[in-house]
Coordinates of C-alpha atoms and ligand atoms in Angstrom, one line a residue:
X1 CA 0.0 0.0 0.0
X2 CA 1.6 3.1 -1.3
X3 CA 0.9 5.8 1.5
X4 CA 2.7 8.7 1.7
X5 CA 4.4 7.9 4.6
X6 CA 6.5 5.1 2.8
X7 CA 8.3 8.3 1.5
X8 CA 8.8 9.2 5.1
X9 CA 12.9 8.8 5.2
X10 CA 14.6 9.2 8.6
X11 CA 18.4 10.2 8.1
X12 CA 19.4 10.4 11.5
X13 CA 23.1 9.9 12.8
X14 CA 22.7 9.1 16.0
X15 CA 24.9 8.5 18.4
X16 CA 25.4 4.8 20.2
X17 CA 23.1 4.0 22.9
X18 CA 20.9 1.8 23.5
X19 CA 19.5 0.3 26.7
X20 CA 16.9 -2.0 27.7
X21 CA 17.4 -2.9 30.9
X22 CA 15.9 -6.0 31.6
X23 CA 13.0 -4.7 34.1
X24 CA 10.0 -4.3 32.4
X25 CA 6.2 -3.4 34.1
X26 CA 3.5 -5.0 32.9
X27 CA 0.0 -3.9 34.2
X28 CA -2.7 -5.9 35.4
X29 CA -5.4 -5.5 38.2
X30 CA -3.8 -7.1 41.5
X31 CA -0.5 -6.0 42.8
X32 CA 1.6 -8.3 45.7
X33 CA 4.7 -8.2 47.4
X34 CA 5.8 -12.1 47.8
X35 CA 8.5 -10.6 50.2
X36 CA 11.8 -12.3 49.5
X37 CA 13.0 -11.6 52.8
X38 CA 16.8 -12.3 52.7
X39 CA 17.8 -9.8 54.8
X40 CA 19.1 -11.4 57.7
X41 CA 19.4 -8.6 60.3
X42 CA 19.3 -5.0 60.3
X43 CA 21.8 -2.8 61.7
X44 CA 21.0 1.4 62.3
X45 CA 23.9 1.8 59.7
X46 CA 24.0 -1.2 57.2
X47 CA 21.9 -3.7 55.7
X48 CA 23.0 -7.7 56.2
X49 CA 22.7 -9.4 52.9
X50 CA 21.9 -13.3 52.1
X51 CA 24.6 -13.3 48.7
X52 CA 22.8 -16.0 47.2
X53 CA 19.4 -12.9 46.8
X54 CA 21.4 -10.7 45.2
X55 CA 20.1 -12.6 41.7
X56 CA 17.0 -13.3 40.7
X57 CA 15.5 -16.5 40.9
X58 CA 14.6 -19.2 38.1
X59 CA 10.6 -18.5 38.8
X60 CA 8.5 -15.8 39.0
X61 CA 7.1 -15.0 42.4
X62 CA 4.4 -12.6 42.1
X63 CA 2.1 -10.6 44.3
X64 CA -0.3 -11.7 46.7
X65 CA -1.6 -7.9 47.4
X66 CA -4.5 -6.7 45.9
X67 CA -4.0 -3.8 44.4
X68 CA -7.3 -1.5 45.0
X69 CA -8.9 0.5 42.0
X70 CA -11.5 2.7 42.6
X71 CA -12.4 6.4 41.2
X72 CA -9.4 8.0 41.1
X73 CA -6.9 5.3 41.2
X74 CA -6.0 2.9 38.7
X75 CA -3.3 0.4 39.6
X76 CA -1.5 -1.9 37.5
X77 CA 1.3 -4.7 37.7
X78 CA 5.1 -4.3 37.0
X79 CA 7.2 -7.1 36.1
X80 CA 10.8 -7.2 34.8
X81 CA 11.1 -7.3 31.3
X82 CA 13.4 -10.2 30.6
X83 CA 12.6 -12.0 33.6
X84 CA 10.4 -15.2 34.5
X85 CA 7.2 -12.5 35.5
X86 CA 7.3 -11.3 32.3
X87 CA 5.5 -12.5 28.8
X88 CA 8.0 -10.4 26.7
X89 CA 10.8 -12.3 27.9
X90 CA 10.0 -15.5 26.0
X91 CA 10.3 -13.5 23.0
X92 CA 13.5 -14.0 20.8
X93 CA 13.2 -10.2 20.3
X94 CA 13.4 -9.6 23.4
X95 CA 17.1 -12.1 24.5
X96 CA 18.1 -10.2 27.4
X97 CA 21.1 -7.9 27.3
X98 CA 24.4 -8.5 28.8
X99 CA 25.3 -6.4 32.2
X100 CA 27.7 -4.8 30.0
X101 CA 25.2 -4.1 27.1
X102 CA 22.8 -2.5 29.6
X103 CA 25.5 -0.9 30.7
X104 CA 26.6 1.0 27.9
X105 CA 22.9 1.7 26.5
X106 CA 22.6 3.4 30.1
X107 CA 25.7 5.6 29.2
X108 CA 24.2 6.6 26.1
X109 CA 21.0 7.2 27.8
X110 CA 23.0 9.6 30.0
X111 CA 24.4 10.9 27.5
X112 CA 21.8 12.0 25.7
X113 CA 19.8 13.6 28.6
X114 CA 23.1 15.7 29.3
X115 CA 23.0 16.4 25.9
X116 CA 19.3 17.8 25.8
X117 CA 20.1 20.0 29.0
X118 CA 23.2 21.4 27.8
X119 CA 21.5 22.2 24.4
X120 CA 18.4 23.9 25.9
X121 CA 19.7 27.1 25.5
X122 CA 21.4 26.1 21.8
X123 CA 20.1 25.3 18.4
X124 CA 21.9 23.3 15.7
X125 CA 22.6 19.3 15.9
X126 CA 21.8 16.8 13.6
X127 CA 19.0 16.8 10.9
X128 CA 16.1 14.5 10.8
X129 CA 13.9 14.3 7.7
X130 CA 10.4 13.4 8.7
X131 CA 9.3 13.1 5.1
X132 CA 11.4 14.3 1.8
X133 CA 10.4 17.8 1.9
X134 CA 10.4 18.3 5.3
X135 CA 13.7 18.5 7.1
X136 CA 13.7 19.6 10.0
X137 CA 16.8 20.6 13.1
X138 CA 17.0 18.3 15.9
X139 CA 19.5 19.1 18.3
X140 CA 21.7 16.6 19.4
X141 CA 20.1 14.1 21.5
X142 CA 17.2 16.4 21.5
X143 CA 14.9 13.3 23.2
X144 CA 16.2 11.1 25.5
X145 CA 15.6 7.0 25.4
X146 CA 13.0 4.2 25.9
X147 CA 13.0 3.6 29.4
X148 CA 12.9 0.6 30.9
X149 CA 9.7 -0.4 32.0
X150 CA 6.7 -1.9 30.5
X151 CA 3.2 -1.5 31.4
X152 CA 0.3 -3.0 29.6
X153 CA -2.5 -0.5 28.1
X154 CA -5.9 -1.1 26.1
X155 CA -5.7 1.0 23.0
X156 CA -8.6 1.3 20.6
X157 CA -12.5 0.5 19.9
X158 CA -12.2 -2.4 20.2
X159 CA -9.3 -2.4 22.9
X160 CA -6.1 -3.9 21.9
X161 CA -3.8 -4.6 24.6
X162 CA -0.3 -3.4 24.3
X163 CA 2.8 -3.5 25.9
X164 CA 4.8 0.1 26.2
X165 CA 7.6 1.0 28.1
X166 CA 7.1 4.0 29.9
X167 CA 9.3 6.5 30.5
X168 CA 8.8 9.3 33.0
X169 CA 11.9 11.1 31.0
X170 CA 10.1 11.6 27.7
X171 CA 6.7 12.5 26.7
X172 CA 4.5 11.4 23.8
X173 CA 3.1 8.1 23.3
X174 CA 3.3 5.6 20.6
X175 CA 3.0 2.3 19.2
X176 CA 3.7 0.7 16.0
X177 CA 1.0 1.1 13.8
X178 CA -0.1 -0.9 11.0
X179 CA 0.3 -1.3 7.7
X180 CA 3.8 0.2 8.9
X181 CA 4.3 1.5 5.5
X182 CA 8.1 2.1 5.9
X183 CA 9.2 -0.2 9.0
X184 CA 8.0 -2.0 12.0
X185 CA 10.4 -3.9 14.7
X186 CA 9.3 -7.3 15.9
X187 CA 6.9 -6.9 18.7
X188 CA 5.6 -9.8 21.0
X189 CA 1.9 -8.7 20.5
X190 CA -0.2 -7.6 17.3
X191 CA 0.7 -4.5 15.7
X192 CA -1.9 -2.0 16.1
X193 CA -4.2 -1.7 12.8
X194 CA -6.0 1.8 13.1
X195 CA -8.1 0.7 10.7
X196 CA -9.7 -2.0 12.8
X197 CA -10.4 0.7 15.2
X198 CA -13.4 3.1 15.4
X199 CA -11.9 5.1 17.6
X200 CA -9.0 6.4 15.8
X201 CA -8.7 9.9 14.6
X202 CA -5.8 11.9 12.4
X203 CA -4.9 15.3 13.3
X204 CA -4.4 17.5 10.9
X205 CA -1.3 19.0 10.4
X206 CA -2.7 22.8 10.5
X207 CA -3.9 22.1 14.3
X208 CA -2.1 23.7 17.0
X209 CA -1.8 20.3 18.8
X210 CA 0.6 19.7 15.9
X211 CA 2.4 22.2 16.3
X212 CA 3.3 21.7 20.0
X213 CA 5.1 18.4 18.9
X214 CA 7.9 20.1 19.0
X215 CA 8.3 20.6 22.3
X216 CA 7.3 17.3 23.0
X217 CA 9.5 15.7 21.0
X218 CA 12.5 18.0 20.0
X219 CA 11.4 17.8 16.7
X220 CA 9.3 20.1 14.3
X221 CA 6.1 18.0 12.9
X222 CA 5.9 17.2 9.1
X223 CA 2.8 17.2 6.9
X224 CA 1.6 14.4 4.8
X225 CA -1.6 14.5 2.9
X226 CA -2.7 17.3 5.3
X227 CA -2.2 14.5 8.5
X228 CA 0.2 15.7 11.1
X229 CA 3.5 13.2 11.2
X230 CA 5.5 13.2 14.0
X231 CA 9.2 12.4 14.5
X232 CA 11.1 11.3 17.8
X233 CA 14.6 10.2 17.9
X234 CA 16.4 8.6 21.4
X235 CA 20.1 8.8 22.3
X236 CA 20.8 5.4 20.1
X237 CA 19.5 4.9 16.7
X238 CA 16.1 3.9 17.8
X239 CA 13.4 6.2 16.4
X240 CA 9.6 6.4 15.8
X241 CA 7.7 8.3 12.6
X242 CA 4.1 8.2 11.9
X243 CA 1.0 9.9 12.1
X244 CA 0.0 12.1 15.4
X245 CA -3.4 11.0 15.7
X246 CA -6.1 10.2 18.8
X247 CA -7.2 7.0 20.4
X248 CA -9.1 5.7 23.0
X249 CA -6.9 4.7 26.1
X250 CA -7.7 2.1 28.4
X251 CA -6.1 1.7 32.1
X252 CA -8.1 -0.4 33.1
X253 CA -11.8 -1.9 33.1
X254 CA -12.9 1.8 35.1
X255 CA -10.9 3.9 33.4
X256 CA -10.2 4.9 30.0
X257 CA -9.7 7.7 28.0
X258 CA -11.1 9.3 24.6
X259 CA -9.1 11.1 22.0
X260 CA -5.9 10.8 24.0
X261 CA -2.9 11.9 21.6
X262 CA -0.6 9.1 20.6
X263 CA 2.1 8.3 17.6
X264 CA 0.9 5.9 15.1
X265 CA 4.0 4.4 14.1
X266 CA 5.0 4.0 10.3
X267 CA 8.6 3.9 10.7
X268 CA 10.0 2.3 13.8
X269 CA 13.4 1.1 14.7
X270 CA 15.6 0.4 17.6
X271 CA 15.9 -1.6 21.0
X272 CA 12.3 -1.5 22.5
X273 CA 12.6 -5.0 23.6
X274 CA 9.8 -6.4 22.2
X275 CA 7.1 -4.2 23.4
X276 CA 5.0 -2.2 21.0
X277 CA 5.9 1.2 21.8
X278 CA 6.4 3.7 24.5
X279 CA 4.4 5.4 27.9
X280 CA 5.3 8.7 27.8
X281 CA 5.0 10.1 31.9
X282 CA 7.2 13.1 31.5
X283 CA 5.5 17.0 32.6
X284 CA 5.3 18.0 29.0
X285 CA 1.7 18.9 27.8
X286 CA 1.1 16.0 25.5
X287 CA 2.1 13.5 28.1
X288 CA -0.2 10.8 29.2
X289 CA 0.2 12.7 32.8
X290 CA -0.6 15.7 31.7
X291 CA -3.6 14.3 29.2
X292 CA -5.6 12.7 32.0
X293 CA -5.3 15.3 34.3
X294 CA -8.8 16.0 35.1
X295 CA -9.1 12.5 36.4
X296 CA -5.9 12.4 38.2
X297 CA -4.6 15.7 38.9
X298 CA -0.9 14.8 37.4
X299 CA -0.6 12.3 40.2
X300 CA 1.3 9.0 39.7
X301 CA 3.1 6.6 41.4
X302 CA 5.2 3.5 40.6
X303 CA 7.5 0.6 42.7
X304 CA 10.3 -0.6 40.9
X305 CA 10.6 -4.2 42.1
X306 CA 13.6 -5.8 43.7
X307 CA 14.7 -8.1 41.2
X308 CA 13.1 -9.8 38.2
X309 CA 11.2 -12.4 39.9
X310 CA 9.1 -10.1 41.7
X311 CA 6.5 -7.6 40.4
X312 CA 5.7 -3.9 41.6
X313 CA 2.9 -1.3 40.2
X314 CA 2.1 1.6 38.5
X315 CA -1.0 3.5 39.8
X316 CA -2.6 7.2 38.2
X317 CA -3.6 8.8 40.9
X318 CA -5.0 7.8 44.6
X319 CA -2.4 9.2 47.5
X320 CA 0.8 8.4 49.0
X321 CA 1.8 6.1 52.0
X322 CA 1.1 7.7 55.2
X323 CA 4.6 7.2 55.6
X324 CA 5.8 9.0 52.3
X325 CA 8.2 12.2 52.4
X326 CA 8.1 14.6 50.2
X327 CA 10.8 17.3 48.1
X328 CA 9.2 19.8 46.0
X329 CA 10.2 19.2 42.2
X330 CA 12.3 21.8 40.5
X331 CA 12.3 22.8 36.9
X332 CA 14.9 25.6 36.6
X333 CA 17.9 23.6 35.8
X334 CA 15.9 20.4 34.5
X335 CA 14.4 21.4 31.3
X336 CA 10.5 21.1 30.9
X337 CA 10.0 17.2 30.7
X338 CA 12.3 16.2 33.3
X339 CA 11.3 15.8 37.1
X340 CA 14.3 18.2 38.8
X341 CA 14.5 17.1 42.2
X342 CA 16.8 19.7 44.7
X343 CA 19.7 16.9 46.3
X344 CA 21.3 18.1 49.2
X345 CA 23.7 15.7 50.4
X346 CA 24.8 11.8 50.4
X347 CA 24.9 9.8 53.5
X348 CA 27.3 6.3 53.8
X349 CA 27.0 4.0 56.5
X350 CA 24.9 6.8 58.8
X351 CA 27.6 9.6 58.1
X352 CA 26.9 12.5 56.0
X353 CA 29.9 12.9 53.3
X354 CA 31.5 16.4 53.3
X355 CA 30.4 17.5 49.9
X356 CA 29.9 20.8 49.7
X357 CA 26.2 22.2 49.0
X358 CA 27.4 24.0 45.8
X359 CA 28.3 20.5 44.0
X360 CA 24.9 19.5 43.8
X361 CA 23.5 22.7 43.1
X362 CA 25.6 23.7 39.9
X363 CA 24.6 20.1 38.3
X364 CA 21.1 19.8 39.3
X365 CA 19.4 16.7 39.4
X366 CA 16.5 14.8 38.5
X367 CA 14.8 11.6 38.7
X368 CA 14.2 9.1 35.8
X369 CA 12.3 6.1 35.3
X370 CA 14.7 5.0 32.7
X371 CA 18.3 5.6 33.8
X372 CA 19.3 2.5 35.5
X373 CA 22.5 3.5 37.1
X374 CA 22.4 6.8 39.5
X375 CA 24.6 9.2 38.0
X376 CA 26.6 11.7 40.8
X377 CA 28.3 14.8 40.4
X378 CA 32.2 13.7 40.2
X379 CA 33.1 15.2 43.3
X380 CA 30.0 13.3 45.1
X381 CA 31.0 10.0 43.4
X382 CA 34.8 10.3 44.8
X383 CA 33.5 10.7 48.6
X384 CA 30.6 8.2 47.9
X385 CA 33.3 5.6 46.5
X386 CA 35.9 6.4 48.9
X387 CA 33.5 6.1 52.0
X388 CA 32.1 2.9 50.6
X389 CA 35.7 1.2 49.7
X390 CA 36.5 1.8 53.7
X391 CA 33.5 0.5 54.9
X392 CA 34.3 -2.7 52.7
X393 CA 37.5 -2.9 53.1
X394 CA 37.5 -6.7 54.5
X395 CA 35.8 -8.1 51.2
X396 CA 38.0 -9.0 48.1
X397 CA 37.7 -6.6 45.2
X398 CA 37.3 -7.4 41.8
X399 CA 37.4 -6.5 38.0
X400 CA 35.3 -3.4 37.1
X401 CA 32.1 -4.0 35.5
X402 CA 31.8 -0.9 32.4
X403 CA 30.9 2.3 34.0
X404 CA 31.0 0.8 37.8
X405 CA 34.3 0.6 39.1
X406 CA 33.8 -0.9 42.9
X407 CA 33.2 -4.3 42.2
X408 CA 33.6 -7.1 45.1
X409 CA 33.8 -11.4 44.5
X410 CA 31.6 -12.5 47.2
X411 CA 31.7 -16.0 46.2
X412 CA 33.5 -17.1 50.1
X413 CA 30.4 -15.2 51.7
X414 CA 26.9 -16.5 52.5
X415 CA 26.1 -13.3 54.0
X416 CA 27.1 -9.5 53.6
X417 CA 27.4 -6.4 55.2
X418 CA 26.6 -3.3 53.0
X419 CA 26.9 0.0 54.3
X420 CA 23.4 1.9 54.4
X421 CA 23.3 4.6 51.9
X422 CA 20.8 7.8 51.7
X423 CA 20.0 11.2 49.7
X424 CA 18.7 14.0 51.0
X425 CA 16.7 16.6 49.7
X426 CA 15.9 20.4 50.0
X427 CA 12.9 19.9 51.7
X428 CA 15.1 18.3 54.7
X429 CA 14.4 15.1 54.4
X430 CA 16.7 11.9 54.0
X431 CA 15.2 8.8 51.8
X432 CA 17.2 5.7 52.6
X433 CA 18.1 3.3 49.5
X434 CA 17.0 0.1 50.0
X435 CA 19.9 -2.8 50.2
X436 CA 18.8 -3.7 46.3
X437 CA 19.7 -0.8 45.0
X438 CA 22.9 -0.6 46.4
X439 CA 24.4 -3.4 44.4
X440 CA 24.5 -4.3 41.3
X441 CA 25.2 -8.0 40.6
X442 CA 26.4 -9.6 37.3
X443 CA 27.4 -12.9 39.4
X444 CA 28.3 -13.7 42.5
X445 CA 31.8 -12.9 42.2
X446 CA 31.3 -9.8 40.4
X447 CA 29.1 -7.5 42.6
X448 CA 29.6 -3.9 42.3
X449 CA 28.3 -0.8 44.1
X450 CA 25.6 0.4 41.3
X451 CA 27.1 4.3 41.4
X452 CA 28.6 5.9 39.0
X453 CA 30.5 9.4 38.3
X454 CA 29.5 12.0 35.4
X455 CA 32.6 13.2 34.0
X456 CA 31.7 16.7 33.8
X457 CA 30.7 18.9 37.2
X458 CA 27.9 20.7 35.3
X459 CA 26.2 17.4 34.1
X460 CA 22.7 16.9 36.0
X461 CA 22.4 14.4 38.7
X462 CA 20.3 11.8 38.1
X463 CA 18.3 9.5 40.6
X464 CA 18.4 6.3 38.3
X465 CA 16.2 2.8 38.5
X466 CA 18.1 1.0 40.8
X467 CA 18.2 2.8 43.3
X468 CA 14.5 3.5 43.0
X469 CA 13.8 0.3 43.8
X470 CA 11.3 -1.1 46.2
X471 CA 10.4 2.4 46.8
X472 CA 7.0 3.8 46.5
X473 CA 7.6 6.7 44.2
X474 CA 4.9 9.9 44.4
X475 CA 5.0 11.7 41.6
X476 CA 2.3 14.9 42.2
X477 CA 2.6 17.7 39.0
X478 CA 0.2 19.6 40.4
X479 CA 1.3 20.3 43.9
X480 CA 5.0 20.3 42.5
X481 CA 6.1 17.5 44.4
X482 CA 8.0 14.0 44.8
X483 CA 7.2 11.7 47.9
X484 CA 9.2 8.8 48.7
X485 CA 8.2 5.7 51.3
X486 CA 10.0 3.0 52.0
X487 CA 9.0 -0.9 51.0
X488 CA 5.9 0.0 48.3
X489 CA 6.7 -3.3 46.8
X490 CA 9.3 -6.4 47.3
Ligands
LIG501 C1 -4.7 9.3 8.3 O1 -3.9 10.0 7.3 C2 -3.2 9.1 6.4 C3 -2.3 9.9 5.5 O2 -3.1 10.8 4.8 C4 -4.1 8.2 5.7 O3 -3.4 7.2 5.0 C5 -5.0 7.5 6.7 O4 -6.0 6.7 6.0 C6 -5.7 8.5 7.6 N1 -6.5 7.7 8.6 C7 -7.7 8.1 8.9 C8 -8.5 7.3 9.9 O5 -8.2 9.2 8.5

């Protein structure tokens, strides 16, 4: 079928990242924490680790909770991607990574958000043509990558269930669509046909919701036959191009959503692990945040789970843990999709590292669904690294691991003790990482502290994925504010 769209050519030299980290959300209607319970005692100032938890097991071990939906809540199961809780993984498309593939997708993730929040105040980059006569300026990595997580949405009339990965750092919404007149990826479930759909609407490229793609996106929206066509680009060579258009979204069996903007993919390519597209959570208009406002005020919330054998949630809307604490998000230094959190200090073992104020305040920081590694100012990194290599001075060290450079062979140990770790925040409170995000394991004789450095002072803090997890994470847009509680899922 010749629609215009098979012109659509995407000349894009990107830069190498990619990263699918293996942890993927999937979303479903009951929510559990099968608590692995392997730690074996708890001191004020460190965790005591069983070695043989830090992997995952063989099976999946899902929730017994029930997660509760009601008016303004809709809750939904998070699994791994590549482990045994998840459907994707038993897709060939899908062969999980490496350590040290994810590894250097996450650096190219990084990169690339650096890249965007250096370039907000620039122009100029690479070109990307969203159709032959449109060509239009994309600053160097202009959008940052696919995240890491994967829920499971209804899209459509009727609904077709699909698999995204959502990403609270980008913003629109898409799926591959059919008759993917230039390029689709495998996926594990049916491409979406449009067609098949009575919902499904084209905007037209004269609309001003066209036009404020390019905020959204980084890229100025083409034209084709009078439908608007969107471009988006990540840090890697992964990209999506297709038709802007509006669907019916479905959260779950209460809630769902009429003429919700999304990206009906002609031209996809790149490392979406098998899913069929991407969730976009960031605070940019056309987010799904920001597009079902009304119902839940810009409130989310998510648990990252411990390890792949265990599932967590996503839930729009509802409240926080009576035990949550909250930072107000920033936006000056974060650019206008990013969460900007205000850091204020590091804690090791219960002792605050002297880092002076002014090293977290020049990078700025925020927090990202997507970024699996936390990345720290350099200065930050050498006290954290330092503090933590004294505190474990009794285990043997090992080889590096990529980007993380404190690496320890437990294979002698059954049991560990790992210095406590914390952030705190502006608003004066400290969260406390949980003991699983605190390592990062390839085997049991390569375990290494899951930190790393950015190599430039001014590069933006971020609060990455591992260290998220097992936290409930309370995202409010409307009051301006993050909330963190301890043990939201296992
Ligand atoms: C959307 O626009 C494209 C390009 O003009 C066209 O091929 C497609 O049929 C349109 N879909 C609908 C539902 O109007």
């Amino acid at each position: 079928m010749a629609t215009p769209i098979s012109s659509v050519s995407l000349t894009m030299r990107c830069f190498l990242y990619a990263y699918f980290l293996c942890l993927c959300l999937l979303f479903s209607l009951e929510k559990g924490y099968a608590l692995e319970g392997r730690k074996v005692a708890e001191s004020h100032h460190s965790h005591s680790i069983e070695v043989s938890s830090l992997l995952p097991s063989a099976s999946c071990k899902p929730s017994t909770k029930v997660l509760s939906n009601n008016d303004n809540k809709a809750s939904l199961k998070v699994v791994h991607k590549h482990g045994p809780c998840s459907k994707l993984s038993q897709d060939e498309a899908s062969a999980a990574p490496t350590h040290t593939e994810i590894l250097l997708q996450d650096q190219s993730r990084v990169k690339s958000i650096h890249s965007r929040l250096s370039n907000s105040k620039t122009s100029g980059g690479k070109d990307v043509k969203v159709t032959d006569s449109t060509t239009i300026p994309a600053k160097d990595g202009s959008t940052v990558g696919s995240g890491n997580y994967i829920v499971t949405v209804g899209l459509g009339t009727p609904k077709k269930d699909l698999s995204l990965i959502f990403d609270t750092g980008s913003d629109i919404t898409w799926t591959q669509c059919q008759p993917c007149a230039r390029s689709c990826y495998k996926q594990k479930e049916q491409i979406f046909d449009p067609s098949q759909s009575t919902s499904y609407t084209n905007i037209s490229c004269s609309s001003s919701i066209c036009n404020s793609l390019t905020s959204a996106t980084g890229n100025t929206p083409g034209c084709a036959s009078s439908a608007c066509v969107y471009g988006i680009q990540y840090g890697d060579s992964s990209f999506s191009v297709g038709f802007f258009g509006t669907e019916k979204l479905t959260l779950t069996s209460t809630d769902a959503f009429n003429n919700i903007y999304f990206g009906c993919g002609q031209n996809n390519q790149g490392l979406f692990g098998g899913s069929a597209g991407l969730l976009g959570l960031g605070r940019d208009k056309l987010s799904v945040v920001s597009q079902t406002a009304q119902k839940y005020n810009k409130i989310f919330s998510y648990c990252l789970p411990s390890s792949s054998s265990s599932t967590g949630f996503l839930t729009f809307g509802g409240s926080a843990s009576k035990n949550a604490k909250f930072t107000p998000l920033s936006t000056i230094s974060a650019g206008p999709s990013f969460y900007g959190l205000d850091f204020t200090g590091i804690s090791v073992g219960g002792k605050k590292l002297a880092i002076s104020a002014s090293v977290f305040s020049t990078a700025g920081a925020i927090i990202d669904s997507g970024t699996v590694i936390t990345r720290l100012p350099p200065a930050a990194y050498s006290a954290l690294r330092a503090s933590f290599r004294n505190l474990m001075s009794k285990y043997p060290m090992t080889k590096a691991l990529s980007i993380l450079d404190t690496c320890y062979d437990f294979s002698s140990y059954t049991t560990i003790s790992v210095p406590k770790i914390g952030f705190s925040f502006s608003s004066g409170i400290e969260v406390d990482i949980d003991a699983k995000g605190i390592l990062y394991a390839s085997s049991i004789s390569q375990v290494c502290l899951a930190f790393a450095g950015n190599s430039d002072a001014t590069d933006v803090f971020i609060f990455g994925n591992v260290q998220q997890k097992t936290l409930e994470v309370f995202y409010d847009g409307s009051a301006g504010k993050v909330g963190f509680a301890p043990g939201g899922c296992s």
